[in-house]
Short mmCIF file of the N, C-alpha and C atoms (twelve columns), coordinates in Angstrom:
data_MODEL
# 
_entry.id   MODEL 
# 
loop_
_atom_site.group_PDB 
_atom_site.id 
_atom_site.type_symbol 
_atom_site.label_atom_id 
_atom_site.label_alt_id 
_atom_site.label_comp_id 
_atom_site.label_asym_id 
_atom_site.label_seq_id 
_atom_site.Cartn_x 
_atom_site.Cartn_y 
_atom_site.Cartn_z 
_atom_site.pdbx_PDB_model_num 
ATOM 1   N N  . MET A 1  129.477 111.515 105.408 1 
ATOM 2   C CA . MET A 1  130.399 112.689 105.740 1 
ATOM 3   C C  . MET A 1  131.656 111.977 106.276 1 
ATOM 4   N N  . ALA A 2  132.447 111.326 105.185 1 
ATOM 5   C CA . ALA A 2  133.751 110.789 105.514 1 
ATOM 6   C C  . ALA A 2  133.971 109.856 106.963 1 
ATOM 7   N N  . GLY A 3  132.708 109.044 106.924 1 
ATOM 8   C CA . GLY A 3  132.637 108.234 108.147 1 
ATOM 9   C C  . GLY A 3  132.145 108.556 109.485 1 
ATOM 10  N N  . ARG A 4  131.771 109.913 109.346 1 
ATOM 11  C CA . ARG A 4  131.269 110.645 110.627 1 
ATOM 12  C C  . ARG A 4  129.832 110.501 110.603 1 
ATOM 13  N N  . ALA A 5  129.093 110.314 111.672 1 
ATOM 14  C CA . ALA A 5  127.760 110.586 112.020 1 
ATOM 15  C C  . ALA A 5  127.414 111.815 111.963 1 
ATOM 16  N N  . VAL A 6  126.401 112.404 111.162 1 
ATOM 17  C CA . VAL A 6  125.813 113.702 111.159 1 
ATOM 18  C C  . VAL A 6  124.585 113.693 111.887 1 
ATOM 19  N N  . LEU A 7  124.361 114.516 112.730 1 
ATOM 20  C CA . LEU A 7  123.128 114.681 113.536 1 
ATOM 21  C C  . LEU A 7  122.215 115.483 112.775 1 
ATOM 22  N N  . LEU A 8  121.202 114.993 112.110 1 
ATOM 23  C CA . LEU A 8  120.014 115.770 111.416 1 
ATOM 24  C C  . LEU A 8  119.282 116.720 112.354 1 
ATOM 25  N N  . ILE A 9  118.866 116.064 113.505 1 
ATOM 26  C CA . ILE A 9  118.079 117.002 114.519 1 
ATOM 27  C C  . ILE A 9  119.023 117.127 115.630 1 
ATOM 28  N N  . PRO A 10 119.558 118.465 115.807 1 
ATOM 29  C CA . PRO A 10 120.401 118.838 116.921 1 
ATOM 30  C C  . PRO A 10 119.755 118.707 118.176 1 
ATOM 31  N N  . HIS A 11 120.534 118.416 119.281 1 
ATOM 32  C CA . HIS A 11 120.053 118.601 120.627 1 
ATOM 33  C C  . HIS A 11 119.503 120.030 120.750 1 
ATOM 34  N N  . ARG A 12 118.435 120.354 121.883 1 
ATOM 35  C CA . ARG A 12 118.258 121.719 122.126 1 
ATOM 36  C C  . ARG A 12 119.108 122.279 123.083 1 
ATOM 37  N N  . SER A 13 119.606 123.522 122.981 1 
ATOM 38  C CA . SER A 13 120.740 123.880 123.792 1 
ATOM 39  C C  . SER A 13 120.049 124.951 124.584 1 
ATOM 40  N N  . GLU A 14 120.621 125.634 125.532 1 
ATOM 41  C CA . GLU A 14 120.136 126.882 126.215 1 
ATOM 42  C C  . GLU A 14 119.689 128.019 125.486 1 
ATOM 43  N N  . THR A 15 120.240 128.163 124.260 1 
ATOM 44  C CA . THR A 15 119.885 129.139 123.194 1 
ATOM 45  C C  . THR A 15 119.542 128.401 121.922 1 
ATOM 46  N N  . PRO A 16 118.300 127.801 122.035 1 
ATOM 47  C CA . PRO A 16 117.741 127.113 120.769 1 
ATOM 48  C C  . PRO A 16 118.020 127.863 119.516 1 
ATOM 49  N N  . ASP A 17 118.511 127.167 118.550 1 
ATOM 50  C CA . ASP A 17 118.385 127.819 117.067 1 
ATOM 51  C C  . ASP A 17 117.709 126.850 116.232 1 
ATOM 52  N N  . GLU A 18 116.386 127.275 116.062 1 
ATOM 53  C CA . GLU A 18 115.449 126.453 115.217 1 
ATOM 54  C C  . GLU A 18 115.884 126.421 113.697 1 
ATOM 55  N N  . ALA A 19 116.625 127.271 113.502 1 
ATOM 56  C CA . ALA A 19 117.257 127.546 111.983 1 
ATOM 57  C C  . ALA A 19 117.988 126.179 111.698 1 
ATOM 58  N N  . ALA A 20 118.604 125.461 112.701 1 
ATOM 59  C CA . ALA A 20 119.279 124.308 112.385 1 
ATOM 60  C C  . ALA A 20 118.415 123.241 112.184 1 
ATOM 61  N N  . LEU A 21 117.069 123.365 112.351 1 
ATOM 62  C CA . LEU A 21 116.166 122.160 112.079 1 
ATOM 63  C C  . LEU A 21 115.828 122.092 110.588 1 
ATOM 64  N N  . PRO A 22 115.478 120.947 110.070 1 
ATOM 65  C CA . PRO A 22 114.933 120.924 108.716 1 
ATOM 66  C C  . PRO A 22 113.529 121.397 108.756 1 
ATOM 67  N N  . ALA A 23 113.151 122.048 107.542 1 
ATOM 68  C CA . ALA A 23 111.876 122.736 107.521 1 
ATOM 69  C C  . ALA A 23 110.601 122.000 107.997 1 
ATOM 70  N N  . ASP A 24 110.710 120.520 107.754 1 
ATOM 71  C CA . ASP A 24 109.421 120.048 108.031 1 
ATOM 72  C C  . ASP A 24 109.476 119.724 109.686 1 
ATOM 73  N N  . TYR A 25 110.430 119.726 110.451 1 
ATOM 74  C CA . TYR A 25 110.486 119.669 111.741 1 
ATOM 75  C C  . TYR A 25 110.097 121.107 112.626 1 
ATOM 76  N N  . ARG A 26 110.445 122.245 111.720 1 
ATOM 77  C CA . ARG A 26 110.285 123.455 112.124 1 
ATOM 78  C C  . ARG A 26 108.866 123.749 112.086 1 
ATOM 79  N N  . ARG A 27 108.136 123.329 110.973 1 
ATOM 80  C CA . ARG A 27 106.782 123.195 110.922 1 
ATOM 81  C C  . ARG A 27 105.897 122.557 111.995 1 
ATOM 82  N N  . ILE A 28 106.691 121.299 112.310 1 
ATOM 83  C CA . ILE A 28 105.795 120.589 113.510 1 
ATOM 84  C C  . ILE A 28 105.966 121.280 114.706 1 
ATOM 85  N N  . LEU A 29 107.160 121.881 115.086 1 
ATOM 86  C CA . LEU A 29 107.209 122.710 116.131 1 
ATOM 87  C C  . LEU A 29 106.204 124.057 116.253 1 
ATOM 88  N N  . ALA A 30 105.989 124.412 115.233 1 
ATOM 89  C CA . ALA A 30 105.173 125.795 115.130 1 
ATOM 90  C C  . ALA A 30 103.625 125.224 115.387 1 
ATOM 91  N N  . ILE A 31 103.249 124.216 114.852 1 
ATOM 92  C CA . ILE A 31 101.919 123.661 115.140 1 
ATOM 93  C C  . ILE A 31 101.688 123.205 116.519 1 
ATOM 94  N N  . VAL A 32 102.694 122.760 117.266 1 
ATOM 95  C CA . VAL A 32 102.567 122.280 118.669 1 
ATOM 96  C C  . VAL A 32 102.571 123.406 119.377 1 
ATOM 97  N N  . ARG A 33 103.443 124.662 119.095 1 
ATOM 98  C CA . ARG A 33 103.439 125.603 119.806 1 
ATOM 99  C C  . ARG A 33 101.909 126.602 119.702 1 
ATOM 100 N N  . ALA A 34 101.306 126.562 118.536 1 
ATOM 101 C CA . ALA A 34 100.297 127.229 118.333 1 
ATOM 102 C C  . ALA A 34 99.062  126.542 119.086 1 
ATOM 103 N N  . ALA A 35 99.109  125.315 119.406 1 
ATOM 104 C CA . ALA A 35 98.020  124.516 120.122 1 
ATOM 105 C C  . ALA A 35 97.973  125.183 121.464 1 
ATOM 106 N N  . ASP A 36 96.645  125.426 121.987 1 
ATOM 107 C CA . ASP A 36 96.575  125.651 123.432 1 
ATOM 108 C C  . ASP A 36 96.558  124.753 124.307 1 
ATOM 109 N N  . SER A 37 96.657  123.512 124.190 1 
ATOM 110 C CA . SER A 37 97.024  122.464 125.081 1 
ATOM 111 C C  . SER A 37 97.734  121.291 124.338 1 
ATOM 112 N N  . PRO A 38 97.851  120.172 125.021 1 
ATOM 113 C CA . PRO A 38 98.766  119.237 124.395 1 
ATOM 114 C C  . PRO A 38 97.954  118.573 123.148 1 
ATOM 115 N N  . VAL A 39 98.868  118.135 122.257 1 
ATOM 116 C CA . VAL A 39 98.410  117.731 120.862 1 
ATOM 117 C C  . VAL A 39 98.889  116.229 120.828 1 
ATOM 118 N N  . GLN A 40 97.657  115.569 120.105 1 
ATOM 119 C CA . GLN A 40 98.004  114.270 119.550 1 
ATOM 120 C C  . GLN A 40 98.642  114.424 118.043 1 
ATOM 121 N N  . VAL A 41 99.417  113.157 117.840 1 
ATOM 122 C CA . VAL A 41 99.932  113.283 116.521 1 
ATOM 123 C C  . VAL A 41 98.871  113.303 115.434 1 
ATOM 124 N N  . ARG A 42 97.801  112.707 115.535 1 
ATOM 125 C CA . ARG A 42 96.801  112.959 114.679 1 
ATOM 126 C C  . ARG A 42 96.421  114.277 114.365 1 
ATOM 127 N N  . ALA A 43 96.335  115.217 115.343 1 
ATOM 128 C CA . ALA A 43 96.060  116.595 115.224 1 
ATOM 129 C C  . ALA A 43 97.101  117.351 114.412 1 
ATOM 130 N N  . VAL A 44 98.380  117.019 114.685 1 
ATOM 131 C CA . VAL A 44 99.351  117.702 113.764 1 
ATOM 132 C C  . VAL A 44 99.247  117.046 112.419 1 
ATOM 133 N N  . GLY A 45 99.048  115.833 112.266 1 
ATOM 134 C CA . GLY A 45 98.790  115.313 110.984 1 
ATOM 135 C C  . GLY A 45 97.741  115.971 110.094 1 
ATOM 136 N N  . GLU A 46 96.717  116.286 110.710 1 
ATOM 137 C CA . GLU A 46 95.551  116.971 110.144 1 
ATOM 138 C C  . GLU A 46 96.153  118.386 109.456 1 
ATOM 139 N N  . GLU A 47 96.825  119.018 110.582 1 
ATOM 140 C CA . GLU A 47 97.305  120.460 110.029 1 
ATOM 141 C C  . GLU A 47 98.193  120.452 108.855 1 
ATOM 142 N N  . LEU A 48 99.018  119.150 108.844 1 
ATOM 143 C CA . LEU A 48 100.046 119.020 107.892 1 
ATOM 144 C C  . LEU A 48 99.376  118.616 106.601 1 
ATOM 145 N N  . GLY A 49 98.258  118.249 106.553 1 
ATOM 146 C CA . GLY A 49 97.370  117.721 105.348 1 
ATOM 147 C C  . GLY A 49 97.598  116.017 105.115 1 
ATOM 148 N N  . LEU A 50 98.014  115.389 106.077 1 
ATOM 149 C CA . LEU A 50 98.191  113.922 105.899 1 
ATOM 150 C C  . LEU A 50 96.983  113.165 106.069 1 
ATOM 151 N N  . GLN A 51 96.925  111.845 105.281 1 
ATOM 152 C CA . GLN A 51 95.646  111.245 105.572 1 
ATOM 153 C C  . GLN A 51 95.645  110.417 107.043 1 
ATOM 154 N N  . VAL A 52 94.994  111.114 107.765 1 
ATOM 155 C CA . VAL A 52 95.031  110.721 109.042 1 
ATOM 156 C C  . VAL A 52 94.256  109.421 109.446 1 
ATOM 157 N N  . ALA A 53 93.282  109.349 108.624 1 
ATOM 158 C CA . ALA A 53 92.518  107.912 108.654 1 
ATOM 159 C C  . ALA A 53 93.297  106.571 108.554 1 
ATOM 160 N N  . VAL A 54 94.439  106.825 107.882 1 
ATOM 161 C CA . VAL A 54 95.339  105.624 107.695 1 
ATOM 162 C C  . VAL A 54 96.530  105.809 108.546 1 
ATOM 163 N N  . ARG A 55 96.465  104.706 109.513 1 
ATOM 164 C CA . ARG A 55 97.277  104.810 110.713 1 
ATOM 165 C C  . ARG A 55 98.973  104.848 110.035 1 
ATOM 166 N N  . GLY A 56 99.087  103.968 109.115 1 
ATOM 167 C CA . GLY A 56 100.568 104.037 108.708 1 
ATOM 168 C C  . GLY A 56 101.088 105.324 108.105 1 
ATOM 169 N N  . LYS A 57 100.313 106.151 107.706 1 
ATOM 170 C CA . LYS A 57 100.489 107.579 107.282 1 
ATOM 171 C C  . LYS A 57 101.009 108.557 108.512 1 
ATOM 172 N N  . LEU A 58 100.612 108.117 109.656 1 
ATOM 173 C CA . LEU A 58 101.022 108.878 110.850 1 
ATOM 174 C C  . LEU A 58 102.372 108.357 111.727 1 
ATOM 175 N N  . GLU A 59 102.648 107.142 111.148 1 
ATOM 176 C CA . GLU A 59 103.918 106.495 111.897 1 
ATOM 177 C C  . GLU A 59 105.092 107.584 111.791 1 
ATOM 178 N N  . PRO A 60 105.348 107.920 110.489 1 
ATOM 179 C CA . PRO A 60 106.634 108.808 110.215 1 
ATOM 180 C C  . PRO A 60 106.668 109.857 111.017 1 
ATOM 181 N N  . LEU A 61 105.412 110.750 111.084 1 
ATOM 182 C CA . LEU A 61 105.261 111.777 111.776 1 
ATOM 183 C C  . LEU A 61 105.324 111.761 113.230 1 
ATOM 184 N N  . ARG A 62 104.768 110.427 113.715 1 
ATOM 185 C CA . ARG A 62 105.115 110.103 115.201 1 
ATOM 186 C C  . ARG A 62 106.623 110.111 115.495 1 
ATOM 187 N N  . ALA A 63 107.289 109.348 114.486 1 
ATOM 188 C CA . ALA A 63 108.733 109.315 114.883 1 
ATOM 189 C C  . ALA A 63 109.358 110.411 114.770 1 
ATOM 190 N N  . LYS A 64 109.062 111.330 114.023 1 
ATOM 191 C CA . LYS A 64 109.753 112.684 114.039 1 
ATOM 192 C C  . LYS A 64 109.297 113.463 115.321 1 
ATOM 193 N N  . MET A 65 108.117 113.476 115.736 1 
ATOM 194 C CA . MET A 65 107.745 114.130 116.981 1 
ATOM 195 C C  . MET A 65 108.489 113.449 118.029 1 
ATOM 196 N N  . THR A 66 108.590 112.092 118.394 1 
ATOM 197 C CA . THR A 66 109.370 111.658 119.135 1 
ATOM 198 C C  . THR A 66 110.846 111.827 119.134 1 
ATOM 199 N N  . LYS A 67 111.380 112.219 117.953 1 
ATOM 200 C CA . LYS A 67 112.879 112.445 117.918 1 
ATOM 201 C C  . LYS A 67 112.882 113.796 118.413 1 
ATOM 202 N N  . LEU A 68 112.110 114.858 118.066 1 
ATOM 203 C CA . LEU A 68 112.020 116.152 118.630 1 
ATOM 204 C C  . LEU A 68 112.053 116.210 120.177 1 
ATOM 205 N N  . ALA A 69 111.258 115.257 120.712 1 
ATOM 206 C CA . ALA A 69 111.075 115.140 122.241 1 
ATOM 207 C C  . ALA A 69 112.488 114.468 122.752 1 
ATOM 208 N N  . ASP A 70 112.932 113.537 121.916 1 
ATOM 209 C CA . ASP A 70 114.340 113.059 122.523 1 
ATOM 210 C C  . ASP A 70 115.443 113.910 122.652 1 
ATOM 211 N N  . ARG A 71 115.218 115.017 121.707 1 
ATOM 212 C CA . ARG A 71 116.343 115.847 121.444 1 
ATOM 213 C C  . ARG A 71 116.037 117.135 122.188 1 
ATOM 214 N N  . GLY A 72 114.967 117.249 123.038 1 
ATOM 215 C CA . GLY A 72 114.516 118.246 123.888 1 
ATOM 216 C C  . GLY A 72 113.919 119.405 123.262 1 
ATOM 217 N N  . TRP A 73 113.397 119.434 122.035 1 
ATOM 218 C CA . TRP A 73 112.627 120.471 121.244 1 
ATOM 219 C C  . TRP A 73 111.061 120.387 121.848 1 
ATOM 220 N N  . LEU A 74 110.765 119.091 122.143 1 
ATOM 221 C CA . LEU A 74 109.216 118.826 122.555 1 
ATOM 222 C C  . LEU A 74 109.268 118.106 123.742 1 
ATOM 223 N N  . HIS A 75 108.023 117.933 124.371 1 
ATOM 224 C CA . HIS A 75 107.961 117.087 125.426 1 
ATOM 225 C C  . HIS A 75 106.882 116.108 125.213 1 
ATOM 226 N N  . LYS A 76 107.283 114.972 125.384 1 
ATOM 227 C CA . LYS A 76 106.374 113.752 125.236 1 
ATOM 228 C C  . LYS A 76 105.492 113.391 126.756 1 
ATOM 229 N N  . ARG A 77 104.402 113.436 126.663 1 
ATOM 230 C CA . ARG A 77 103.696 113.202 127.946 1 
ATOM 231 C C  . ARG A 77 103.327 111.718 127.990 1 
ATOM 232 N N  . PRO A 78 103.135 111.128 129.164 1 
ATOM 233 C CA . PRO A 78 102.696 109.736 129.291 1 
ATOM 234 C C  . PRO A 78 101.706 109.236 128.473 1 
ATOM 235 N N  . ASP A 79 100.755 110.099 128.239 1 
ATOM 236 C CA . ASP A 79 99.475  109.813 127.545 1 
ATOM 237 C C  . ASP A 79 99.989  109.747 125.983 1 
ATOM 238 N N  . GLY A 80 101.199 110.112 125.709 1 
ATOM 239 C CA . GLY A 80 101.439 110.014 124.144 1 
ATOM 240 C C  . GLY A 80 101.100 111.649 123.437 1 
ATOM 241 N N  . ARG A 81 100.645 112.254 124.155 1 
ATOM 242 C CA . ARG A 81 100.452 113.720 123.502 1 
ATOM 243 C C  . ARG A 81 101.790 114.568 123.748 1 
ATOM 244 N N  . PHE A 82 101.932 115.654 122.874 1 
ATOM 245 C CA . PHE A 82 103.237 116.188 122.943 1 
ATOM 246 C C  . PHE A 82 102.814 117.824 123.345 1 
ATOM 247 N N  . THR A 83 103.868 118.625 124.020 1 
ATOM 248 C CA . THR A 83 103.581 119.913 124.183 1 
ATOM 249 C C  . THR A 83 105.064 120.530 124.046 1 
ATOM 250 N N  . ALA A 84 104.855 121.889 123.738 1 
ATOM 251 C CA . ALA A 84 106.280 122.404 123.394 1 
ATOM 252 C C  . ALA A 84 106.937 122.999 124.757 1 
ATOM 253 N N  . ARG A 85 108.171 122.875 124.688 1 
ATOM 254 C CA . ARG A 85 109.024 123.249 125.676 1 
ATOM 255 C C  . ARG A 85 108.994 124.682 125.922 1 
ATOM 256 N N  . PRO A 86 109.283 125.325 126.964 1 
ATOM 257 C CA . PRO A 86 109.178 126.931 127.137 1 
ATOM 258 C C  . PRO A 86 110.515 127.370 126.631 1 
# 
């Protein structure tokens, strides 16, 4: 965009607008919110239909979930599992 960086995943604000997120990120959020406890990347991958037996297939998903956590949409726990922010 004319030399400007575009933030694909916006930071979460006080009035979060999930519509600003790409569809795959919204689906990840929905899966984490539907879980009744903190989830591992593998569990989210299973819900998305990824080949979870192949570790390399989960790394892009882990990166997306970490990006959501870095921007305030999810919380990444010290044990590597993720929870939804209230």
